[in-house]
Coordinates of C-alpha atoms in Angstrom, one line a residue:
X1 CA 0.0 0.0 0.0
X2 CA 1.3 3.5 -0.9
X3 CA 2.0 5.7 2.1
X4 CA -0.3 8.7 2.3
X5 CA 1.5 11.9 1.4
X6 CA -0.5 14.5 3.4
X7 CA 1.0 17.5 1.6
X8 CA 0.2 16.0 -1.9
X9 CA -3.3 15.0 -0.8
X10 CA -4.2 18.5 0.5
X11 CA -2.6 20.1 -2.6
X12 CA -4.7 17.8 -4.9
X13 CA -7.9 19.0 -3.2
X14 CA -7.1 22.7 -2.9
X15 CA -5.9 22.7 -6.6
X16 CA -9.3 21.2 -7.6
X17 CA -11.1 24.0 -5.9
X18 CA -8.9 26.7 -7.4
X19 CA -8.9 25.3 -10.9
X20 CA -12.6 24.2 -10.8
X21 CA -11.6 20.8 -12.1
X22 CA -12.6 17.5 -10.6
X23 CA -9.9 15.1 -9.5
X24 CA -9.8 11.4 -8.7
X25 CA -10.2 10.1 -5.1
X26 CA -7.2 10.2 -2.8
X27 CA -7.6 6.5 -2.0
X28 CA -7.0 5.7 -5.6
X29 CA -3.5 7.2 -5.3
X30 CA -2.6 6.5 -1.7
X31 CA -4.6 3.5 -0.7
X32 CA -7.1 3.4 2.2
X33 CA -6.7 5.7 5.2
X34 CA -8.9 5.9 8.3
X35 CA -11.4 8.6 9.2
X36 CA -9.1 10.1 11.9
X37 CA -6.5 10.8 9.2
X38 CA -9.3 12.1 6.9
X39 CA -10.3 14.7 9.4
X40 CA -6.7 15.7 9.8
X41 CA -6.6 16.3 6.1
X42 CA -9.9 18.1 6.3
X43 CA -8.4 20.5 8.9
X44 CA -5.6 21.3 6.6
X45 CA -8.0 21.9 3.7
X46 CA -10.0 24.3 5.9
X47 CA -6.8 26.0 7.1
X48 CA -5.9 26.7 3.5
X49 CA -9.2 28.6 3.2
X50 CA -8.6 30.6 6.4
X51 CA -5.1 31.4 5.3
X52 CA -6.8 33.2 2.3
X53 CA -8.7 35.4 4.7
X54 CA -11.9 33.5 5.1
X55 CA -13.4 32.7 8.5
X56 CA -15.0 29.5 9.8
X57 CA -18.6 30.5 10.4
X58 CA -20.2 27.1 11.0
X59 CA -20.4 23.4 10.3
X60 CA -22.5 21.0 8.3
X61 CA -23.4 17.3 8.7
X62 CA -23.8 14.5 6.1
X63 CA -24.8 10.9 6.1
X64 CA -27.5 11.7 8.7
X65 CA -30.0 9.2 7.4
X66 CA -29.9 5.4 8.0
X67 CA -30.2 4.8 4.2
X68 CA -27.2 6.9 3.4
X69 CA -25.2 5.3 6.2
X70 CA -26.0 1.8 4.9
X71 CA -25.1 3.0 1.4
X72 CA -21.6 4.0 2.6
X73 CA -21.3 1.0 5.0
X74 CA -20.9 3.3 8.1
X75 CA -22.8 3.7 11.3
X76 CA -22.4 7.4 12.0
X77 CA -22.6 10.7 10.1
X78 CA -19.7 12.9 9.0
X79 CA -19.1 16.6 9.2
X80 CA -17.4 19.5 7.4
X81 CA -16.8 23.2 8.1
X82 CA -18.5 26.2 6.6
X83 CA -16.4 29.3 5.8
X84 CA -17.4 32.9 5.2
X85 CA -16.8 32.7 1.4
X86 CA -19.4 29.9 1.2
X87 CA -22.2 32.0 2.7
X88 CA -24.8 33.4 0.3
X89 CA -27.0 36.2 1.7
X90 CA -30.7 36.1 1.1
X91 CA -31.4 37.3 -2.4
X92 CA -27.8 36.9 -3.5
X93 CA -27.5 34.8 -6.7
X94 CA -25.6 31.5 -6.9
X95 CA -23.2 31.6 -9.8
X96 CA -22.9 28.0 -11.0
X97 CA -19.6 28.7 -12.8
X98 CA -17.9 29.0 -9.4
X99 CA -18.5 25.3 -8.8
X100 CA -17.4 22.1 -10.4
X101 CA -20.6 20.0 -10.1
X102 CA -23.0 21.7 -7.7
X103 CA -26.0 20.0 -6.1
X104 CA -28.5 21.3 -3.6
X105 CA -30.3 19.9 -0.5
X106 CA -32.9 21.2 1.9
X107 CA -31.9 21.3 5.6
X108 CA -32.8 22.7 9.0
X109 CA -30.1 25.2 10.2
X110 CA -29.3 26.0 13.8
X111 CA -27.9 29.3 14.9
X112 CA -25.8 28.5 18.0
X113 CA -26.4 31.0 20.8
X114 CA -24.0 29.5 23.4
X115 CA -20.7 27.6 23.1
X116 CA -21.3 23.9 22.9
X117 CA -18.6 21.4 23.7
X118 CA -18.2 18.1 25.5
X119 CA -18.7 14.3 24.9
X120 CA -22.0 14.1 26.8
X121 CA -24.1 16.6 24.9
X122 CA -27.6 15.5 23.9
X123 CA -30.4 17.0 21.8
X124 CA -31.9 18.8 24.8
X125 CA -28.5 20.6 25.4
X126 CA -28.4 21.6 21.8
X127 CA -31.9 23.1 21.8
X128 CA -31.1 24.9 25.1
X129 CA -28.1 26.5 23.4
X130 CA -29.8 27.3 20.1
X131 CA -30.6 31.0 19.4
X132 CA -32.7 30.2 16.4
X133 CA -33.5 27.7 13.6
X134 CA -34.0 28.5 9.9
X135 CA -34.6 26.8 6.6
X136 CA -31.5 26.3 4.6
X137 CA -30.2 25.3 1.2
X138 CA -26.9 23.4 1.3
X139 CA -24.8 23.7 -1.8
X140 CA -22.6 20.6 -2.3
X141 CA -19.7 20.4 -4.7
X142 CA -17.6 17.3 -4.6
X143 CA -14.1 17.8 -5.8
X144 CA -14.1 14.2 -7.0
X145 CA -15.4 13.4 -10.5
X146 CA -19.0 12.1 -10.5
X147 CA -19.3 12.2 -6.8
X148 CA -17.4 8.9 -6.7
X149 CA -15.6 8.5 -3.4
X150 CA -15.1 6.5 -0.2
X151 CA -15.9 7.8 3.2
X152 CA -12.3 9.0 4.0
X153 CA -12.2 10.7 0.6
X154 CA -15.3 12.8 1.2
X155 CA -14.3 13.7 4.7
X156 CA -10.9 14.9 3.5
X157 CA -12.8 17.0 0.9
X158 CA -14.5 18.9 3.8
X159 CA -17.6 16.7 3.2
X160 CA -18.3 18.4 -0.1
X161 CA -18.9 21.8 1.6
X162 CA -19.3 24.5 -1.0
X163 CA -22.1 27.0 -0.2
X164 CA -25.2 27.7 1.8
X165 CA -28.0 30.1 2.3
X166 CA -30.4 30.4 5.2
X167 CA -33.8 32.0 5.7
X168 CA -33.8 35.6 6.8
X169 CA -36.3 35.0 9.6
X170 CA -34.8 33.6 12.8
X171 CA -37.3 31.3 14.5
X172 CA -37.2 30.4 18.2
X173 CA -37.3 26.6 18.4
X174 CA -39.1 26.6 21.7
X175 CA -42.4 24.7 21.4
X176 CA -41.6 23.4 17.9
X177 CA -41.2 19.7 17.3
X178 CA -38.6 19.8 14.6
X179 CA -39.1 16.1 13.9
X180 CA -42.6 16.9 12.6
X181 CA -41.7 19.9 10.4
X182 CA -42.5 19.0 6.8
X183 CA -39.7 19.8 4.2
X184 CA -40.2 20.5 0.5
X185 CA -37.5 21.1 -2.0
X186 CA -38.5 22.7 -5.3
X187 CA -36.5 23.5 -8.4
X188 CA -38.2 25.8 -11.0
X189 CA -41.5 25.3 -9.2
X190 CA -41.4 21.6 -9.4
X191 CA -41.4 19.6 -6.2
X192 CA -38.3 17.5 -6.3
X193 CA -38.5 15.9 -2.8
X194 CA -40.5 16.0 0.4
X195 CA -39.5 14.8 3.9
X196 CA -39.7 15.7 7.6
X197 CA -37.2 16.8 10.2
X198 CA -37.2 13.2 11.6
X199 CA -35.3 12.1 8.5
X200 CA -32.2 13.6 10.2
X201 CA -31.1 11.1 12.8
X202 CA -34.6 11.0 14.2
X203 CA -34.3 14.7 15.3
X204 CA -32.2 17.5 13.8
X205 CA -31.0 18.5 17.3
X206 CA -29.7 14.9 17.8
X207 CA -27.6 15.4 14.7
X208 CA -26.0 18.6 16.0
X209 CA -25.5 16.8 19.4
X210 CA -23.6 14.0 17.6
X211 CA -21.4 16.7 15.9
X212 CA -20.5 18.3 19.3
X213 CA -19.6 14.9 20.7
X214 CA -17.5 14.1 17.6
X215 CA -15.7 17.4 17.8
X216 CA -14.9 16.7 21.5
X217 CA -12.8 13.8 20.4
X218 CA -10.6 16.3 18.6
X219 CA -10.6 18.8 21.4
X220 CA -13.0 21.1 19.5
X221 CA -16.5 22.5 19.8
X222 CA -19.1 24.9 18.4
X223 CA -18.9 28.6 19.2
X224 CA -21.7 31.0 19.7
X225 CA -22.7 32.6 16.5
X226 CA -21.9 29.6 14.3
X227 CA -24.5 28.2 11.8
X228 CA -24.9 24.5 11.7
X229 CA -26.6 22.7 8.8
X230 CA -28.0 19.6 10.6
X231 CA -28.1 17.3 7.6
X232 CA -30.1 16.7 4.5
X233 CA -33.8 16.1 4.8
X234 CA -34.0 15.4 1.1
X235 CA -31.9 13.9 -1.7
X236 CA -29.4 16.2 -3.5
X237 CA -30.2 17.6 -7.0
X238 CA -27.9 19.0 -9.6
X239 CA -28.4 22.6 -10.6
X240 CA -27.8 24.7 -13.7
X241 CA -27.8 28.4 -14.6
X242 CA -31.4 29.7 -14.7
X243 CA -32.7 27.4 -12.0
X244 CA -34.5 28.7 -9.0
X245 CA -34.2 26.5 -5.9
X246 CA -36.7 26.8 -3.0
X247 CA -36.7 25.1 0.4
X248 CA -39.9 25.2 2.4
X249 CA -40.0 24.0 6.0
X250 CA -43.2 24.0 8.1
X251 CA -43.0 26.5 11.0
X252 CA -39.6 27.8 9.8
X253 CA -40.5 29.5 6.5
X254 CA -38.9 29.6 3.1
X255 CA -35.5 30.2 1.6
X256 CA -34.7 30.4 -2.1
X257 CA -31.8 31.1 -4.4
X258 CA -31.6 31.9 -8.1
X259 CA -28.8 30.2 -10.1
X260 CA -27.0 32.1 -12.8

């Protein structure tokens, strides 16, 4: 088995972003590596962004449904980091040419009100520390051709993090059962997928709690003011210039983005 060259692996991923050209999975060049190593690589990929002046503003989760975990032969989600250059403000267009092969998903976003850290955090702790919840559109962009990758590959690629937009209305989650919130993803007025908040690890707050516990293993946590995308309620769909994407979530409202 070829020894993993961390520098070369990180360069391969950052170059793919800079040149907007898909690459082949790291595991094809270096053999298998474990998820701990993958998160080490992810940290360096994110550090490359922050070295360019961008800030870490939140996190996102993936593989938060049982079906997706079975597909990848894993028993837990994954996560990536959101940086300031990924954020789209409400009404700001999404320029497809800035991505390699963008796809969109509908998610429930959490605005963290108090720092969250520790290996014993549960869903109730997350809700108590949440300032607001919002509908969100997560923009994925795998740096691997055709979204073909293993679990360590996608983790190293910052879990395909590329862009996001959240609703402009901040909703207090008190009294809202997020499990029961219906979710609709539309593209050009056509309903592409429907789901409920329970599709995300049984409860979106449970997904965020898993993230906090996972971060604790690396001595990290979530800071007040961060936005967390709790995981896809729907499948992901490819987008093209001219598309209009809308995510509607009961009790939380609507968010949309126009693609150009």
